[in-house]
Tab-separated table of C-alpha atoms in Angstrom:
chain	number	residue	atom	x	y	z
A	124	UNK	CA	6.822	33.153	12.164
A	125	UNK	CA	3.407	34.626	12.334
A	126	UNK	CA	2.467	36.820	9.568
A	127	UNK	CA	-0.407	38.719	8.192
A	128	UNK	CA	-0.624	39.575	4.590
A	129	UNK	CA	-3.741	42.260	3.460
A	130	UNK	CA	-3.783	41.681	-0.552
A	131	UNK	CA	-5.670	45.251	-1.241
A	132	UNK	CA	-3.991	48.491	-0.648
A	133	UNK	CA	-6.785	50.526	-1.571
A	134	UNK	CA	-11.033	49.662	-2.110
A	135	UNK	CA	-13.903	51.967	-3.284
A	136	UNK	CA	-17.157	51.163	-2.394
A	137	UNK	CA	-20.616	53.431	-2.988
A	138	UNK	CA	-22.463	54.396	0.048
A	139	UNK	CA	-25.124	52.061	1.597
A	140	UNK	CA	-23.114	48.798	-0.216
A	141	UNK	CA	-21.732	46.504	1.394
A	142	UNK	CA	-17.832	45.656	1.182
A	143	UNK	CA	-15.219	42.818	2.194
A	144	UNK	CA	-11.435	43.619	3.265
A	145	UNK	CA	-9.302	40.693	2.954
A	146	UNK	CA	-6.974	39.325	5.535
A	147	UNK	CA	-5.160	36.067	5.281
A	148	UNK	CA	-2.970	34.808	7.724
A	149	UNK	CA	0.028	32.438	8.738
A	150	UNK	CA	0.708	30.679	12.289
A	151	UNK	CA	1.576	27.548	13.278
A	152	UNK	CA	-0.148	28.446	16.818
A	153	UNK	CA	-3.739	26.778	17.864
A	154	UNK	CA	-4.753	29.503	20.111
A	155	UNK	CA	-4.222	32.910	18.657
A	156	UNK	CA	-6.890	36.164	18.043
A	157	UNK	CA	-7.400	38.104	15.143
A	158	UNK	CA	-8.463	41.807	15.410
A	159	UNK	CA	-9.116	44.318	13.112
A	160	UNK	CA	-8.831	48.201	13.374
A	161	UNK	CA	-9.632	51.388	11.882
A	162	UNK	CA	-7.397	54.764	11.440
A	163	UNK	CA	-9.188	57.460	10.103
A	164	UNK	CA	-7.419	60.631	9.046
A	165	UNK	CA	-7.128	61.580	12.014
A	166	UNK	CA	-4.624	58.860	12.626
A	167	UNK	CA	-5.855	57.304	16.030
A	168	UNK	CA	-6.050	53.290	15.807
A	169	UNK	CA	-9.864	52.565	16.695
A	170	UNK	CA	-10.336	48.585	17.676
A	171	UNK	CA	-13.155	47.247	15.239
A	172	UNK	CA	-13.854	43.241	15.882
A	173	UNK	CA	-12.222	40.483	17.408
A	174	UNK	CA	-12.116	36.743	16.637
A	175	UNK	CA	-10.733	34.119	18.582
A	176	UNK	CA	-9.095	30.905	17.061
A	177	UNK	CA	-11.811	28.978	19.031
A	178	UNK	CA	-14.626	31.236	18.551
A	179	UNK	CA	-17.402	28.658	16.891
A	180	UNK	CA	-19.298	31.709	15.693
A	181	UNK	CA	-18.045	34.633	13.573
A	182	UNK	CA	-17.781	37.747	15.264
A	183	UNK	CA	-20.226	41.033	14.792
A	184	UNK	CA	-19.996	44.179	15.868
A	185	UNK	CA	-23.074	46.010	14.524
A	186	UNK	CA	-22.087	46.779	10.529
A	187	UNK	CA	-18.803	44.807	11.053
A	188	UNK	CA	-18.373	41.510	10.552
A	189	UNK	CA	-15.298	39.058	10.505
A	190	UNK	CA	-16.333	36.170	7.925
A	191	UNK	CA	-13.352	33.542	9.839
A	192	UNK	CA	-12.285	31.028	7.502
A	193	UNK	CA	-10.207	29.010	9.951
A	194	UNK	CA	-9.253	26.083	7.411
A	195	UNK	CA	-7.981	28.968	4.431
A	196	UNK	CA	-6.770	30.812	7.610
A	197	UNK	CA	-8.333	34.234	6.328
A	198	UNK	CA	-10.471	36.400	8.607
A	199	UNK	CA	-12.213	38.909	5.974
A	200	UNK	CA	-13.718	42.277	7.475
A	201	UNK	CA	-17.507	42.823	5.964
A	202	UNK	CA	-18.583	46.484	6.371
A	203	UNK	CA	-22.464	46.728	5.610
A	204	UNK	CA	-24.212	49.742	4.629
A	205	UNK	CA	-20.911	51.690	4.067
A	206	UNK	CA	-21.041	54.924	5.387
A	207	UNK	CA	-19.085	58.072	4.135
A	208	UNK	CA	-17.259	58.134	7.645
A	209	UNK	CA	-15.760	54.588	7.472
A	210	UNK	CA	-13.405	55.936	4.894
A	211	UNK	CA	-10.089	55.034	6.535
A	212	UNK	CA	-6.896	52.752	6.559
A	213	UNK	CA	-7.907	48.913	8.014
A	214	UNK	CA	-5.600	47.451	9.695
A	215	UNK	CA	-6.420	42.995	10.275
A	216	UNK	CA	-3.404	42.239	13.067
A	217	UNK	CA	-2.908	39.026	15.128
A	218	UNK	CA	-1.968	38.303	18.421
A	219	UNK	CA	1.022	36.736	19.290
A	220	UNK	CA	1.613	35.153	22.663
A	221	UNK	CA	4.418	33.336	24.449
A	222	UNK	CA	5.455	33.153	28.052
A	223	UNK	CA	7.441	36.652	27.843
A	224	UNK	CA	5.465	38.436	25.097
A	225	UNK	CA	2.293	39.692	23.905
A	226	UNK	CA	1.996	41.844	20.699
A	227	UNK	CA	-0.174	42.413	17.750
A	228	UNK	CA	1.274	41.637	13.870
A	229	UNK	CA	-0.127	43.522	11.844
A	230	UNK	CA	-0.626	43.646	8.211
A	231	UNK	CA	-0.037	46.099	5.821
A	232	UNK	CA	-3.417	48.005	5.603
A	233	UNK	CA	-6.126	48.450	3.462
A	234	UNK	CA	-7.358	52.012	2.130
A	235	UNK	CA	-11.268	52.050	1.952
A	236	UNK	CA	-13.036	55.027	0.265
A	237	UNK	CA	-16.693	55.390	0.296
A	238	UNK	CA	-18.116	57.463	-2.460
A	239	UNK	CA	-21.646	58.745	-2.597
B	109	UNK	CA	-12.523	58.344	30.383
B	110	UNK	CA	-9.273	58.940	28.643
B	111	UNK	CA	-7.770	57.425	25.787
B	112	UNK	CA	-4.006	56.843	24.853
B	113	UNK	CA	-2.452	60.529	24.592
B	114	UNK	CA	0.500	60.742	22.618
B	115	UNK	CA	2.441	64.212	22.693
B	116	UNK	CA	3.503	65.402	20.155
B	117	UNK	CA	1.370	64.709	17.636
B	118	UNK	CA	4.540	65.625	14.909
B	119	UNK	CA	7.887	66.457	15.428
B	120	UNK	CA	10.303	67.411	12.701
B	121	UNK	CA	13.999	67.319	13.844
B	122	UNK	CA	17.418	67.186	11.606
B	123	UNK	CA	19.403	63.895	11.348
B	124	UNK	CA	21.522	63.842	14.259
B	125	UNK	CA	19.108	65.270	16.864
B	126	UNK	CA	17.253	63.988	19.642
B	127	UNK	CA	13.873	63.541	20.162
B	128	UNK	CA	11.309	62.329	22.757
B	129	UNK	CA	8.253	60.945	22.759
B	130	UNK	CA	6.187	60.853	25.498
B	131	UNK	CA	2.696	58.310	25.705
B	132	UNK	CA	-0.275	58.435	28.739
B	133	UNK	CA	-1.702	54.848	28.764
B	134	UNK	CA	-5.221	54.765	30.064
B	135	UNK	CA	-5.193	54.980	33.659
B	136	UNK	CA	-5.053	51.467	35.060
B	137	UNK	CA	-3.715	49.682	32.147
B	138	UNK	CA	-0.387	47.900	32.984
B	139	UNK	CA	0.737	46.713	29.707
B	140	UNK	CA	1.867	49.589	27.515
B	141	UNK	CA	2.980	48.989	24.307
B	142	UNK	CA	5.092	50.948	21.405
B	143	UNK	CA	4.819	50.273	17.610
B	144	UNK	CA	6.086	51.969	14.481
B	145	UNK	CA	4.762	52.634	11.016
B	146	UNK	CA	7.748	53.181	8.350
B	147	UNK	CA	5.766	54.919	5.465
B	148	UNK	CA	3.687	52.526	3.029
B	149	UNK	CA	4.320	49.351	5.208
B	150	UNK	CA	3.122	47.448	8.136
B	151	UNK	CA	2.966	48.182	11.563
B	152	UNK	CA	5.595	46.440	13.728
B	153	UNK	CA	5.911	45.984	17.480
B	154	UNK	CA	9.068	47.821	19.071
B	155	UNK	CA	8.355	47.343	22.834
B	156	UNK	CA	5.851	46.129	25.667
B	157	UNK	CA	5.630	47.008	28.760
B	158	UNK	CA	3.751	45.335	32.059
B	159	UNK	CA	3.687	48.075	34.312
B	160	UNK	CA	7.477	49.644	34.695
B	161	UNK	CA	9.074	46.164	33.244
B	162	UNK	CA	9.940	45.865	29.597
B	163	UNK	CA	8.573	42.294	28.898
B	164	UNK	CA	9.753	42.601	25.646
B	165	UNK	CA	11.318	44.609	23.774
B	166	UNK	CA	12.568	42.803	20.565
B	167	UNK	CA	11.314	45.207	18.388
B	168	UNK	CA	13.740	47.750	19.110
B	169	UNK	CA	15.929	48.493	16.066
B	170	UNK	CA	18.758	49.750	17.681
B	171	UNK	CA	20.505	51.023	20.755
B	172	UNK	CA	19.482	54.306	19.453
B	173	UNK	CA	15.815	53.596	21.097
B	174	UNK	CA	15.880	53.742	24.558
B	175	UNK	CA	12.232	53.165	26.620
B	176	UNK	CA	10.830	54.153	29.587
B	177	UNK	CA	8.500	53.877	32.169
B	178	UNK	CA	8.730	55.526	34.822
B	179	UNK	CA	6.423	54.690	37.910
B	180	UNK	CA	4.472	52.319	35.675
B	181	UNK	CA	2.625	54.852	34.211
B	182	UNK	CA	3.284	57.453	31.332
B	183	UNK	CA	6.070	56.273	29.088
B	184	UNK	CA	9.020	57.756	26.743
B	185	UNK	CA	10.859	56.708	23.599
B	186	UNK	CA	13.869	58.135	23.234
B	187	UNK	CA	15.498	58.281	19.364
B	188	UNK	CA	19.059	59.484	19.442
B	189	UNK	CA	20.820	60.250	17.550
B	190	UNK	CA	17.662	60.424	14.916
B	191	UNK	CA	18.573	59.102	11.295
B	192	UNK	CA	16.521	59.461	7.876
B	193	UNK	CA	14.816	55.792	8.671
B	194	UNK	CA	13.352	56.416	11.507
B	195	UNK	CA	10.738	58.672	10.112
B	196	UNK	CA	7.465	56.812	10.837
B	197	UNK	CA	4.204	56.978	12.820
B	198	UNK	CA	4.781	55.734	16.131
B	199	UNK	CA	1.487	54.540	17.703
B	200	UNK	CA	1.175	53.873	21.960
B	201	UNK	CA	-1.159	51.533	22.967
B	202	UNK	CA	-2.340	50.411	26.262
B	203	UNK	CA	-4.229	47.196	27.488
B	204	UNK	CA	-6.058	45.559	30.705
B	205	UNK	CA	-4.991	42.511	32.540
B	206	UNK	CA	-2.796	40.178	30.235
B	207	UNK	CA	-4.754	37.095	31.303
B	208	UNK	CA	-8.004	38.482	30.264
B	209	UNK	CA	-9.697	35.909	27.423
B	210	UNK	CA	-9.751	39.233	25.064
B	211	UNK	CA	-7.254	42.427	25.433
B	212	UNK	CA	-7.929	44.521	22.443
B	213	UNK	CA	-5.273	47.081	22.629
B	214	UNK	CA	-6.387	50.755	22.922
B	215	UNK	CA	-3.914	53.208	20.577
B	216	UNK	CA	-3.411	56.529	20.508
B	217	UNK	CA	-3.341	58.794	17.563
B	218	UNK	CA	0.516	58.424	16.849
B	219	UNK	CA	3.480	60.948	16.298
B	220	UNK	CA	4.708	61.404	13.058
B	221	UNK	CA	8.154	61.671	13.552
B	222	UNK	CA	10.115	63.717	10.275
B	223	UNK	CA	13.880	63.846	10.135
B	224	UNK	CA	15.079	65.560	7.625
């Protein structure tokens, strides 16, 4: 069964530094995605990054990058130049596909506070 | 454009009681998803819909969910009757064309459900 396991429940970081949220995860699958998101307090899920299992490259999305590790099957989150505003759960899930299905398995969350 | 709306945004009923939740996908996205956060743990994957199908909804924990949808477009949970467990976050999420390379999953902000 597919699983992902987030070792951190909670990180500090200072403003303007840069910090990693771990994600390992488990699947005997050759094609699968990894995504990451972010809830704020607010509690909407906001859709971050995505890496494919294929993707030569790791993915960026401006301060976000996924540092893929495809051979320790881990797909780390780096946030640079933290910013008082990314203060929020993370969320690293994977997608899980079969001929009848298509959902996201998520992990249990990371709690990232950025102090000035 | 709009996001996923989820209404309401918390509900506090007494064990025993019923109560619905209702979720507006973005417009044109077929599959429509429901997922649940029990407090302190991961998200998990109750239900997805393609359009007014349930492709699969092996998440459900009981035959006290019931899903709908309607028309193919807005969509209800139904919990009853509600027990203690079921208090959670439950998140809607919407996506594009299945057979797109990427379909990140667009949430909504989630009902916190109480019972009490």
């Amino acid at each position: 069964a597919q699983k992902i396991t987030q070792t951190q429940p909670g990180m500090f970081v200072q403003e303007k530094e840069a910090v990693t949220l771990d994600c390992t995860y488990d699947t005997s699958d050759p094609s699968y995605g990894l995504f990451w998101y972010k809830q704020p307090s607010s509690g909407e899920m906001i859709f971050l990054i995505y890496q494919g299992s294929y993707d030569q490259q790791n993915a960026t999305e401006g301060r976000y990058s996924l540092n893929f590790q495809k051979a320790r099957k881990s797909a780390n989150l780096v946030i640079s130049a933290s910013q008082l505003g990314d203060s929020a759960m993370y969320f690293c899930a994977m997608r899980e596909e079969s001929y009848n299905t298509d959902k996201l398995i998520f992990g249990t969350g990371t709690r990232l506070q950025v102090f000035p | 454009e709009a996001g996923v709306t989820q209404f309401p945004s918390h509900s506090v009923i007494e064990k025993g009681q019923t109560v619905t939740l209702r979720c507006d996908p973005i417009s044109g996205h077929d599959n429509l998803y429901w997922y649940r956060r029990v407090m302190g743990k991961e998200i998990k994957f109750l239900l997805h819909f393609v359009k007014e199908s349930k492709q699969d909804e092996s998440g459900m924990p009981n035959n006290r969910f019931l899903a709908e949808r309607t028309g193919g477009t807005y969509s209800t949970l139904k919990v009853q009757p509600a027990e203690l467990e079921d208090s959670g976050v439950y998140f809607c999420a919407s996506s594009q064309d299945e057979y797109r390379d990427i379909t990140e999953a667009f949430f909504g902000q989630g009902t916190r459900l109480t019972v009490v």
